[in-house]
Coordinates of C-alpha atoms in Angstrom, one line a residue:
Chain P
M52 CA 28.9 -138.1 37.5
A53 CA 26.2 -135.4 37.4
A54 CA 26.8 -132.1 35.6
S55 CA 26.4 -129.1 37.8
L56 CA 23.3 -127.3 36.9
A57 CA 24.6 -124.2 38.3
W58 CA 25.3 -122.1 35.4
P59 CA 28.5 -120.5 35.7
R60 CA 28.1 -117.2 37.2
A61 CA 28.8 -115.6 34.0
L62 CA 25.9 -117.3 32.5
Q63 CA 23.5 -116.6 35.3
A64 CA 20.7 -114.3 34.4
Q65 CA 21.8 -110.7 34.6
P66 CA 19.6 -107.8 35.1
P67 CA 18.9 -106.2 31.7
A68 CA 21.5 -103.8 30.7
P69 CA 20.4 -100.3 31.2
P70 CA 19.4 -98.7 28.0
P71 CA 22.1 -96.7 26.5
P72 CA 21.9 -93.2 27.6
E73 CA 19.8 -91.2 25.1
E74 CA 21.7 -88.9 22.9
P75 CA 21.2 -85.5 24.2
V76 CA 18.9 -83.3 22.1
V77 CA 20.6 -80.5 20.4
A78 CA 19.8 -77.5 22.5
S79 CA 17.5 -74.9 20.9
V80 CA 18.6 -71.3 20.6
V81 CA 16.0 -70.1 23.0
S82 CA 16.8 -71.2 26.5
S83 CA 14.0 -72.6 28.3
P84 CA 12.0 -69.7 30.0
A85 CA 12.2 -71.5 33.1
Q86 CA 15.9 -71.2 33.0
V87 CA 16.9 -67.7 31.7
P88 CA 14.7 -64.6 32.3
P89 CA 13.8 -62.7 29.1
P90 CA 15.4 -59.3 28.6
A91 CA 13.1 -56.5 29.6
P92 CA 11.4 -54.9 26.6
E93 CA 13.1 -51.8 25.3
P94 CA 11.2 -48.7 26.3
A95 CA 9.5 -47.0 23.3
E96 CA 11.4 -44.0 21.9
P97 CA 9.7 -40.8 22.8
S98 CA 8.0 -39.1 19.9
P99 CA 10.3 -36.4 18.5
S100 CA 7.3 -34.0 18.7
E101 CA 7.2 -34.3 22.5
G102 CA 8.0 -30.9 24.0
Q103 CA 8.1 -29.3 20.5
P104 CA 5.5 -27.0 19.0
L105 CA 3.6 -28.2 15.9
A106 CA 3.4 -24.8 14.3
A107 CA 6.0 -24.2 11.6
T108 CA 7.7 -27.5 12.3
G109 CA 7.7 -30.9 10.6
Y110 CA 6.1 -32.5 13.6
L111 CA 2.6 -34.0 14.0
L112 CA 0.5 -35.3 16.8
P113 CA 1.1 -39.0 17.4
Q114 CA -1.9 -41.2 16.7
H115 CA -4.8 -40.6 19.0
D116 CA -3.0 -37.7 20.8
V117 CA -5.0 -34.6 21.3
E118 CA -3.8 -31.0 21.6
L119 CA -5.9 -28.3 23.0
G120 CA -4.4 -24.8 22.9
I121 CA -5.0 -21.2 22.4
F122 CA -3.9 -21.1 18.7
F123 CA -4.5 -24.7 17.7
M124 CA -6.7 -27.7 18.6
G125 CA -6.1 -30.9 16.9
Y126 CA -6.2 -34.7 16.9
G127 CA -3.7 -37.2 15.6
V128 CA -5.7 -39.4 13.3
T129 CA -2.7 -41.4 12.5
D130 CA 1.0 -40.9 13.1
W131 CA 1.2 -39.2 9.7
L132 CA -2.1 -37.2 9.7
T133 CA -3.2 -34.5 12.2
V134 CA -6.4 -32.6 11.8
G135 CA -7.6 -29.6 13.8
L136 CA -8.7 -26.0 13.8
M137 CA -7.5 -22.6 14.9
P138 CA -9.9 -21.4 17.7
A139 CA -8.8 -17.7 17.8
P140 CA -10.6 -16.6 14.6
W141 CA -13.8 -18.3 15.6
V142 CA -13.8 -16.1 18.7
I143 CA -12.3 -12.8 17.3
A144 CA -14.3 -12.5 14.1
P145 CA -17.6 -12.1 16.0
I146 CA -16.0 -9.4 18.2
L147 CA -15.0 -7.6 15.0
G148 CA -18.5 -7.9 13.6
G149 CA -18.3 -10.9 11.5
V150 CA -17.9 -14.6 11.3
S151 CA -15.0 -17.0 10.5
M152 CA -14.5 -20.7 10.0
N153 CA -11.4 -22.7 9.5
L154 CA -9.8 -26.1 9.3
S155 CA -6.3 -27.5 9.7
V156 CA -5.0 -30.5 7.9
K157 CA -1.4 -31.6 8.4
G158 CA 0.3 -34.6 6.9
G159 CA 3.9 -35.6 7.4
L160 CA 6.4 -38.4 7.8
P161 CA 9.8 -39.1 9.2
I162 CA 12.8 -39.3 6.9
G163 CA 15.4 -41.4 8.5
R164 CA 15.8 -41.1 12.2
F165 CA 16.5 -37.4 12.5
V166 CA 14.3 -35.6 10.1
N167 CA 10.5 -34.9 9.9
V168 CA 8.8 -33.2 7.1
A169 CA 5.2 -32.0 6.9
L170 CA 2.7 -30.2 4.7
E171 CA 0.0 -28.2 6.4
V172 CA -3.0 -26.4 4.9
N173 CA -5.2 -24.2 7.1
P174 CA -8.1 -22.8 5.0
L175 CA -9.8 -19.9 6.8
W176 CA -12.9 -18.2 5.6
V177 CA -13.7 -14.7 7.0
N178 CA -16.5 -12.3 6.5
I179 CA -16.5 -9.0 8.5
Q180 CA -19.2 -6.5 7.9
T181 CA -19.5 -3.3 9.9
S182 CA -20.6 0.2 9.2
D183 CA -17.1 1.0 8.0
T184 CA -15.9 -2.1 6.3
D185 CA -17.0 -5.0 4.2
T186 CA -14.2 -7.5 4.1
H187 CA -14.5 -11.1 3.1
G188 CA -12.3 -13.7 1.6
V189 CA -10.7 -17.1 1.9
I190 CA -7.2 -17.2 3.3
V191 CA -5.2 -20.4 2.8
P192 CA -1.9 -20.6 4.6
I193 CA 0.1 -23.5 3.2
N194 CA 3.2 -24.6 5.2
L195 CA 6.0 -26.8 4.1
S196 CA 8.1 -27.7 7.1
A197 CA 11.2 -29.7 7.9
S198 CA 12.5 -30.4 11.4
V199 CA 15.9 -31.9 12.3
H200 CA 16.8 -33.3 15.7
P201 CA 20.4 -34.5 15.3
A202 CA 20.8 -35.0 19.1
P203 CA 18.3 -35.5 21.9
R204 CA 18.5 -31.9 23.1
Q205 CA 18.5 -30.1 19.8
N206 CA 15.8 -29.3 17.4
Y207 CA 16.0 -27.2 14.2
S208 CA 13.0 -26.3 12.0
L209 CA 12.6 -24.5 8.8
N210 CA 9.2 -23.6 7.4
L211 CA 8.1 -22.1 4.1
R212 CA 4.7 -20.5 4.1
Y213 CA 2.6 -19.3 1.2
V214 CA -0.6 -17.5 2.1
A215 CA -3.1 -17.5 -0.7
V216 CA -6.0 -15.1 -0.5
E217 CA -9.0 -15.3 -2.7
G218 CA -12.2 -13.4 -3.0
A219 CA -11.1 -10.3 -1.0
N220 CA -12.6 -7.0 -2.1
N221 CA -9.8 -5.2 -3.8
S222 CA -11.2 -1.8 -4.6
N223 CA -10.1 -0.1 -1.4
I224 CA -7.4 -0.9 1.1
D225 CA -9.7 -0.4 4.0
D226 CA -12.0 -3.2 2.6
Q227 CA -9.0 -5.5 2.4
E228 CA -8.0 -5.0 6.0
I229 CA -9.1 -6.7 9.2
A230 CA -8.0 -4.8 12.3
G231 CA -5.0 -3.4 10.4
T232 CA -4.0 -6.7 8.8
V233 CA -4.3 -6.6 5.0
L234 CA -5.5 -9.7 3.2
T235 CA -3.0 -10.3 0.4
R236 CA -0.9 -13.1 -0.9
V237 CA 2.5 -13.4 0.8
F238 CA 5.4 -15.7 1.0
Q239 CA 7.3 -16.2 4.3
V240 CA 10.2 -18.1 5.7
I241 CA 10.2 -19.1 9.4
A242 CA 13.2 -20.7 11.2
Q243 CA 13.5 -21.9 14.8
A244 CA 16.0 -23.6 16.9
Q245 CA 15.2 -25.2 20.3
Y246 CA 17.6 -26.5 22.9
Q247 CA 16.5 -28.7 25.8
V248 CA 18.2 -27.5 28.9
A249 CA 16.2 -29.9 31.2
D250 CA 13.4 -32.4 30.7
W251 CA 10.9 -29.7 31.5
A252 CA 12.5 -26.6 29.9
A253 CA 14.0 -25.6 26.6
I254 CA 15.1 -22.3 25.2
Y255 CA 14.3 -21.3 21.6
V256 CA 15.0 -18.7 19.1
Q257 CA 12.8 -18.0 16.1
G258 CA 12.8 -15.7 13.2
S259 CA 10.3 -14.8 10.5
L260 CA 10.8 -13.0 7.2
Q261 CA 8.3 -12.0 4.5
P262 CA 10.4 -11.6 1.4
W263 CA 7.5 -11.2 -1.0
E264 CA 3.9 -9.9 -0.8
Q265 CA 1.5 -9.2 -3.6
E266 CA 0.9 -5.5 -4.0
I267 CA -2.6 -4.4 -3.2
Q268 CA -4.5 -3.1 -6.2
V269 CA -6.5 -0.1 -5.4
E270 CA -9.3 0.8 -7.8
G271 CA -12.1 3.1 -7.1
E272 CA -14.4 5.7 -8.4
N273 CA -15.7 8.5 -6.3
Q274 CA -18.3 11.2 -7.1
L275 CA -16.7 14.4 -5.8
D276 CA -19.7 16.6 -6.7
D277 CA -22.6 16.6 -9.2
Q278 CA -20.3 17.4 -12.1
T279 CA -17.0 15.7 -11.1
T280 CA -15.9 12.1 -10.8
V281 CA -12.5 10.8 -9.8
S282 CA -11.2 7.4 -10.8
V283 CA -8.2 6.0 -9.0
E284 CA -6.0 3.1 -10.1
G285 CA -3.1 2.4 -7.8
E286 CA -0.9 0.0 -6.1
A287 CA 0.1 0.0 -2.5
S288 CA 2.2 -2.2 -0.3
A289 CA 0.4 -4.4 2.2
S290 CA 2.7 -3.4 4.9
D291 CA 4.4 -0.2 5.7
N292 CA 7.7 -1.9 5.7
S293 CA 9.3 -3.4 2.6
L294 CA 10.3 -6.7 4.2
P295 CA 8.3 -7.5 7.4
W296 CA 10.3 -9.5 9.8
N297 CA 10.6 -10.5 13.4
A298 CA 12.9 -12.3 15.8
A299 CA 12.1 -13.8 19.2
L300 CA 13.9 -15.5 22.0
G301 CA 12.1 -17.5 24.7
A302 CA 11.6 -20.6 26.8
H303 CA 9.4 -23.6 26.3
F304 CA 8.2 -25.3 29.5
H305 CA 6.8 -28.8 29.4
W306 CA 5.2 -30.4 32.4
S307 CA 3.6 -33.7 31.6
S308 CA 0.8 -32.7 29.2
V309 CA 1.1 -29.0 29.8
N310 CA 3.1 -26.8 27.5
L311 CA 3.8 -23.1 27.9
R312 CA 5.9 -21.0 25.5
L313 CA 7.0 -17.6 26.6
G314 CA 9.3 -15.2 24.8
V315 CA 9.9 -11.7 23.7
G316 CA 10.8 -10.5 20.3
Y317 CA 11.1 -7.5 18.0
G318 CA 9.8 -6.7 14.6
N319 CA 6.5 -6.9 12.8
F320 CA 3.5 -8.8 14.2
F321 CA 2.8 -12.0 12.3
V322 CA -0.7 -13.4 13.0
P323 CA -0.1 -16.8 14.6
R324 CA -0.7 -19.7 12.3
I325 CA -2.0 -17.5 9.6
G326 CA 1.0 -15.5 9.0
L327 CA -0.4 -12.2 7.6
T328 CA 1.3 -9.2 9.1
A329 CA -0.2 -6.2 10.7
R330 CA 0.6 -3.0 8.9
V331 CA 0.6 -0.6 11.6
Y332 CA 3.1 -1.9 14.2
Q333 CA 6.7 -2.7 14.5
G334 CA 8.4 -3.0 17.8
V335 CA 8.7 -5.2 20.9
L336 CA 6.5 -8.2 20.6
P337 CA 5.4 -10.9 23.1
D338 CA 5.7 -14.5 22.0
F339 CA 3.2 -16.7 23.8
D340 CA 1.5 -20.1 23.4
F341 CA -0.2 -22.5 25.7
Y342 CA -1.5 -25.9 25.1
V343 CA -2.1 -29.3 26.7
R344 CA -1.3 -32.4 24.8
F345 CA -2.4 -35.8 25.9
Chain U
M207 CA 6.6 23.4 -18.9
S208 CA 9.9 24.0 -17.1
R209 CA 10.9 26.6 -19.6
L210 CA 7.5 28.3 -19.3
V211 CA 7.9 28.3 -15.5
R212 CA 11.3 30.0 -15.8
E213 CA 9.8 32.7 -18.1
Y214 CA 7.2 33.5 -15.5
Q215 CA 9.7 33.5 -12.6
K216 CA 12.3 35.5 -14.4
P217 CA 11.0 37.7 -17.2
D218 CA 13.8 39.0 -19.5
G219 CA 12.0 41.8 -21.3
D220 CA 12.6 45.5 -20.6
L221 CA 10.3 48.5 -20.5
D222 CA 11.6 51.9 -21.2
S223 CA 10.6 55.0 -22.9
E224 CA 11.7 53.7 -26.3
N225 CA 9.6 50.6 -26.4
V226 CA 6.7 51.5 -24.1
E227 CA 4.3 51.8 -27.0
Q228 CA 5.2 48.4 -28.4
V229 CA 5.1 46.8 -25.0
A230 CA 1.8 48.4 -24.1
T231 CA 0.3 47.1 -27.4
E232 CA 1.5 43.5 -26.6
I233 CA 0.3 43.8 -23.0
A234 CA -3.2 45.0 -24.1
S235 CA -3.5 42.3 -26.7
T236 CA -2.4 39.5 -24.4
V237 CA -4.4 40.6 -21.4
E238 CA -7.5 41.0 -23.6
R239 CA -7.1 37.4 -24.9
A240 CA -6.5 36.0 -21.5
S241 CA -9.4 37.9 -19.8
T242 CA -11.7 36.6 -22.5
G243 CA -10.6 33.0 -22.9
A244 CA -8.5 32.0 -20.0
P245 CA -10.4 29.3 -18.1
V246 CA -9.3 30.5 -14.7
E247 CA -12.4 29.4 -12.9
L248 CA -12.4 26.0 -14.5
T249 CA -8.8 25.3 -13.5
D250 CA -9.4 26.6 -10.1
S251 CA -12.3 24.2 -9.8
L252 CA -10.2 21.2 -11.0
V253 CA -7.4 22.0 -8.6
G254 CA -9.9 22.1 -5.8
N255 CA -11.2 18.7 -6.9
L256 CA -7.7 17.3 -6.6
Q257 CA -7.2 18.6 -3.1
E258 CA -10.4 16.9 -2.1
L259 CA -8.9 13.5 -2.8
D260 CA -6.9 13.7 0.4
E261 CA -9.9 13.3 2.6
G262 CA -8.1 13.1 5.8
Q263 CA -6.4 16.5 5.5
K264 CA -8.0 19.8 5.5
P265 CA -6.1 22.1 3.2
K266 CA -4.4 25.0 4.8
E267 CA -5.7 28.4 4.1
P268 CA -3.8 30.0 1.1
P269 CA -1.4 32.7 2.1
E270 CA -3.4 35.5 0.5
D271 CA -1.2 38.3 1.9
A272 CA 2.1 37.0 0.6
E273 CA 4.1 38.7 -2.1
D274 CA 4.3 37.2 -5.5
A275 CA 8.0 36.8 -5.3
E276 CA 7.6 34.4 -2.4
F277 CA 6.0 31.9 -4.7
N278 CA 9.0 31.9 -7.0
Q279 CA 11.0 29.9 -4.4
P280 CA 10.6 26.1 -4.3
T281 CA 8.8 26.1 -1.0
N282 CA 7.8 23.0 0.9
A283 CA 5.1 21.4 -1.3
A284 CA 4.2 18.6 1.2
A285 CA 5.6 15.9 -1.0
G286 CA 5.8 12.4 0.2
Q287 CA 3.5 9.4 0.4
Q288 CA -0.1 10.6 -0.5
T289 CA -3.4 9.3 0.7
I290 CA -6.0 9.1 -2.0
L291 CA -9.6 8.6 -0.9
G292 CA -8.3 7.1 2.3
N293 CA -5.8 4.8 0.7
K294 CA -2.2 5.3 1.5
I295 CA -0.5 4.9 -1.9
N296 CA 3.1 3.9 -1.3
I297 CA 3.8 2.5 -4.7
G298 CA 2.0 4.4 -7.5
A299 CA -1.3 5.5 -8.8
R300 CA -3.0 7.2 -11.7
I301 CA -5.9 9.5 -11.0
R302 CA -8.4 10.6 -13.6
V303 CA -10.5 13.6 -12.8
H304 CA -13.6 14.0 -15.1
H305 CA -15.6 17.2 -14.9
I306 CA -18.8 17.9 -16.8
C307 CA -18.8 21.6 -17.6
R308 CA -21.5 23.8 -16.2
G309 CA -22.9 25.1 -19.4
W310 CA -24.2 28.5 -20.4
A311 CA -27.5 28.6 -18.6
D312 CA -27.6 29.4 -14.9
D313 CA -29.7 26.3 -14.2
A314 CA -28.4 24.1 -17.0
P315 CA -28.8 20.4 -16.4
I316 CA -25.7 18.4 -16.0
D317 CA -25.3 17.1 -19.6
E318 CA -21.9 16.1 -20.9
K319 CA -23.1 15.9 -24.6
E320 CA -24.5 19.4 -24.4
N321 CA -22.0 21.2 -22.2
G322 CA -18.8 19.2 -22.8
S323 CA -16.2 18.1 -20.3
A324 CA -12.7 18.6 -18.9
E325 CA -10.5 15.8 -17.8
L326 CA -7.1 15.7 -16.0
Q327 CA -4.7 12.8 -15.6
V328 CA -2.5 12.8 -12.4
A329 CA 0.3 10.5 -11.7
L330 CA 1.9 9.9 -8.4
D331 CA 4.4 7.6 -6.8
Q332 CA 5.7 7.1 -3.2
R333 CA 7.4 10.5 -3.3
G334 CA 4.2 12.4 -4.2
L335 CA 2.4 13.9 -7.2
L336 CA 4.3 14.5 -10.4
P337 CA 4.0 18.3 -10.6
T338 CA 2.9 18.4 -14.2
V339 CA -0.6 17.3 -14.9
W340 CA -2.1 16.9 -18.4
G341 CA -5.6 17.0 -19.5
H342 CA -8.1 17.8 -22.3
V343 CA -11.0 20.0 -22.7
D344 CA -13.7 18.9 -25.1
G345 CA -16.4 21.4 -26.0
C346 CA -16.5 22.7 -22.5
R347 CA -19.1 25.4 -22.1
L348 CA -19.0 27.9 -19.4
K349 CA -20.1 31.4 -18.7
R350 CA -17.7 34.2 -17.6
S351 CA -19.1 37.6 -16.9
G352 CA -21.9 37.4 -19.4
V353 CA -19.8 35.9 -22.1
N354 CA -20.5 32.3 -23.2
L355 CA -17.3 30.4 -23.8
E356 CA -16.7 27.1 -25.5
L357 CA -13.2 25.6 -25.1
T358 CA -11.6 22.7 -26.9
G359 CA -8.0 21.8 -26.6
D360 CA -5.2 20.4 -24.4
L361 CA -4.5 21.6 -20.9
S362 CA -1.3 21.3 -18.9
I363 CA -1.0 22.4 -15.3
R364 CA 2.3 22.8 -13.5
F365 CA 2.2 23.0 -9.7
G366 CA 4.9 25.0 -7.9
T367 CA 8.1 26.0 -9.6
T368 CA 11.0 23.6 -9.6
Q369 CA 9.8 21.0 -7.1
D370 CA 10.0 17.5 -8.5
R371 CA 7.0 16.3 -6.4
V372 CA 4.2 18.0 -4.7
G373 CA 1.5 17.0 -2.2
L374 CA -2.2 17.2 -2.5
R375 CA -2.5 19.2 0.7
A376 CA -0.2 21.9 -0.6
L377 CA -1.7 22.5 -4.0
N378 CA -3.3 25.8 -2.8
Q379 CA 0.0 26.8 -1.2
V380 CA 2.4 26.7 -4.1
G381 CA 0.4 28.2 -7.0
Y382 CA 0.1 26.6 -10.5
L383 CA 0.8 27.5 -14.1
V384 CA -1.7 26.7 -16.8
Q385 CA -1.1 26.3 -20.5
F386 CA -4.0 25.9 -22.8
K387 CA -3.5 25.0 -26.5
G388 CA -6.7 25.0 -28.5
R389 CA -9.6 27.0 -29.5
V390 CA -11.8 29.3 -27.5
R391 CA -15.2 30.5 -28.9
A392 CA -16.5 33.5 -27.1
M393 CA -20.0 34.7 -27.7
R394 CA -21.9 37.7 -26.2
G395 CA -25.2 38.2 -27.9
D396 CA -24.7 38.2 -31.6
E397 CA -21.0 38.8 -31.3
E398 CA -18.7 35.9 -31.6
R399 CA -15.0 35.7 -31.5
E400 CA -12.5 32.9 -31.8
I401 CA -9.2 32.8 -30.0
D402 CA -6.9 30.1 -31.4
G403 CA -3.5 29.2 -30.3
T404 CA -1.9 29.1 -26.8
L405 CA -3.0 30.8 -23.7
S406 CA -1.0 30.7 -20.5
F407 CA -1.5 32.1 -17.1
R408 CA -0.2 31.5 -13.6
V409 CA -2.5 31.5 -10.6
L410 CA -0.9 32.3 -7.2
P411 CA -2.3 31.6 -3.8
N412 CA -2.7 35.3 -3.0
R413 CA -5.4 35.5 -5.8
H414 CA -3.1 37.2 -8.3
V415 CA -3.0 35.9 -11.8
Q416 CA 0.1 36.4 -13.9
V417 CA 0.0 36.6 -17.7
K418 CA 3.1 36.3 -19.8
V419 CA 3.5 38.8 -22.5
D420 CA 5.8 37.9 -25.4
L421 CA 7.6 40.8 -26.9
P422 CA 8.6 41.1 -30.6
D423 CA 12.3 40.8 -29.7
G424 CA 11.8 37.3 -28.2
T425 CA 11.9 38.4 -24.6
N426 CA 8.9 38.5 -22.3
V427 CA 7.4 40.4 -19.4
V428 CA 4.7 39.4 -16.9
F429 CA 1.6 41.3 -16.2
V430 CA 0.0 40.7 -12.8
V431 CA -3.7 41.3 -12.0
D432 CA -6.2 40.3 -9.4
S433 CA -8.1 37.2 -10.5
A434 CA -11.4 39.0 -10.0
E435 CA -10.3 41.6 -12.6
L436 CA -9.4 39.1 -15.3
Q437 CA -12.8 38.9 -16.7
P438 CA -14.2 39.2 -20.3
D439 CA -16.0 42.5 -19.7
T440 CA -13.1 44.3 -18.0
L441 CA -11.7 47.1 -20.0
T442 CA -9.5 48.7 -17.5
F443 CA -6.8 46.8 -15.8
E444 CA -4.7 47.9 -12.9
G445 CA -1.9 45.7 -11.9
G446 CA 1.8 45.0 -11.8
L447 CA 4.3 44.5 -14.5
L448 CA 7.4 42.4 -14.0
T449 CA 10.3 43.1 -16.3
R450 CA 13.9 42.0 -16.3
D451 CA 15.1 44.4 -13.6
A452 CA 12.1 46.4 -12.5
D453 CA 8.7 46.1 -11.0
W454 CA 6.0 48.5 -12.4
T455 CA 2.5 49.4 -11.4
C456 CA 0.5 49.9 -14.6
K457 CA -3.0 51.0 -15.7
I458 CA -4.2 49.8 -19.0
N459 CA -7.4 51.0 -20.7
L460 CA -8.3 48.6 -23.5
A461 CA -11.1 50.9 -24.8
S462 CA -9.0 54.0 -25.2
A463 CA -5.8 52.2 -25.9
D464 CA -3.8 54.2 -23.4
G465 CA -2.2 53.7 -20.1
S466 CA 0.7 54.3 -17.8
C467 CA 3.3 52.5 -15.8
V468 CA 5.2 53.7 -12.8
D469 CA 8.5 52.1 -11.8
E470 CA 8.1 50.8 -8.2
T471 CA 11.8 49.9 -7.7
G472 CA 12.8 53.5 -7.0
A473 CA 14.0 54.6 -10.5
D474 CA 11.2 57.2 -10.5
L475 CA 10.2 56.4 -14.1
D476 CA 6.7 57.2 -15.2
L477 CA 5.7 56.0 -18.7
K478 CA 2.5 56.9 -20.5
W479 CA 1.2 55.9 -23.9

């Protein structure tokens, strides 16, 4: 008897068992880009200084931004440093018969999310010589400002300004005046509030007060005739009013890079950005500023 | 100075037939001292210097036709904020006027060491000038009608009457009272005389000079004469006399020591001595 050579079916060659399925790899946290679209990047928050004036506020120009305006031209060196100058004295001083140069340096930083503080120094040198007057000196307005924007539409600013004056001729009031504005040390407080009514328009109120000024020392000697001389030592107030002040209400328009500020106020005239007050006028005042920022 | 102002405004002495000789003696003595030593021209010049300080204002013409009594009222003295050499002084100031005296020679050089000086100190605040001004005269030499004078002493000038402030532009409108305490040397040729003590006189805008005459009973009367007459070489004075309740017109002759006074208030009194 011959053994069957047929292997039992069970013993017949079987195809190799498929490899056990691989253990699935633990999925990574990031889905495969091919599978889930990434979220769109969040738009950058607008700078809190957008639509806000820089003067008497805690705001600076963002880095590389430029502002060209009637009362200020500046450049954002960094987000915390703005430099510039005030163009008006450069133009007005020659008209009055003299020369003037100035510089503006402002440094600041945000505190938390809603507050910006800044320190600004604007040294200004002026020399006016005419047939009637010989006035010269260095005027240094120093501003310490804080701005708060608790909500997107609201902005509140408080500014303390000290104006130091050095080198002015102090023998005669006329020699300490430029166009009715006396050069003397003063301390001022400026407050403003602005409310955005639309993206392109805001209303603002602003008030300024000068609670302290250094009295002008008047010294002089005059020869009345061949035999008689007169010496005067006196003190006078820089302004005809004991506490110069003003208040203004207006609108700030902001179209792209163009900014226009129009308002009306009442009180004493404070020279923009410098702060010294004119002695001779108290009444209705226009409030105006125009600048482009890009 | 306030009391002296009142004594000039309201003399309390009387003149009658009983005391006319005594009063006349005092008047003659006082007027003679004042005519010799009273530095009327000097004070007039200093007051004029003060008015010049308000460069922007031309002083009004003094009311030369006004009656003396009008200047006894505290009239408007233009008080208020003053302008000194073009500077509006609205806090306070001190002004020092320094005058080198003219000297005795007509063409004397301006020399303080030789001819002396007079100085006034004026204070003012935002309400105006303080009406009393103090000063000092140091060896001040000046010539009055041929008499060489040298004055050394303290000078006080009171502007107006009872105003508590006056203005520069009104100094020639309100009159002023002068008190000089010191020494006057008066020289004419070889004659020399010294007047020591106190001299007072009141200069009015109508060019009258009032001289207070103290009487032995402690009261006083006021003799009024034109400023041009109050000179060292004047021997006859014709002017007014103010007593407690009468105004008189008097003639006084220093050389002959006689005179007369007529009551102008209607009492028809005529006194002679």
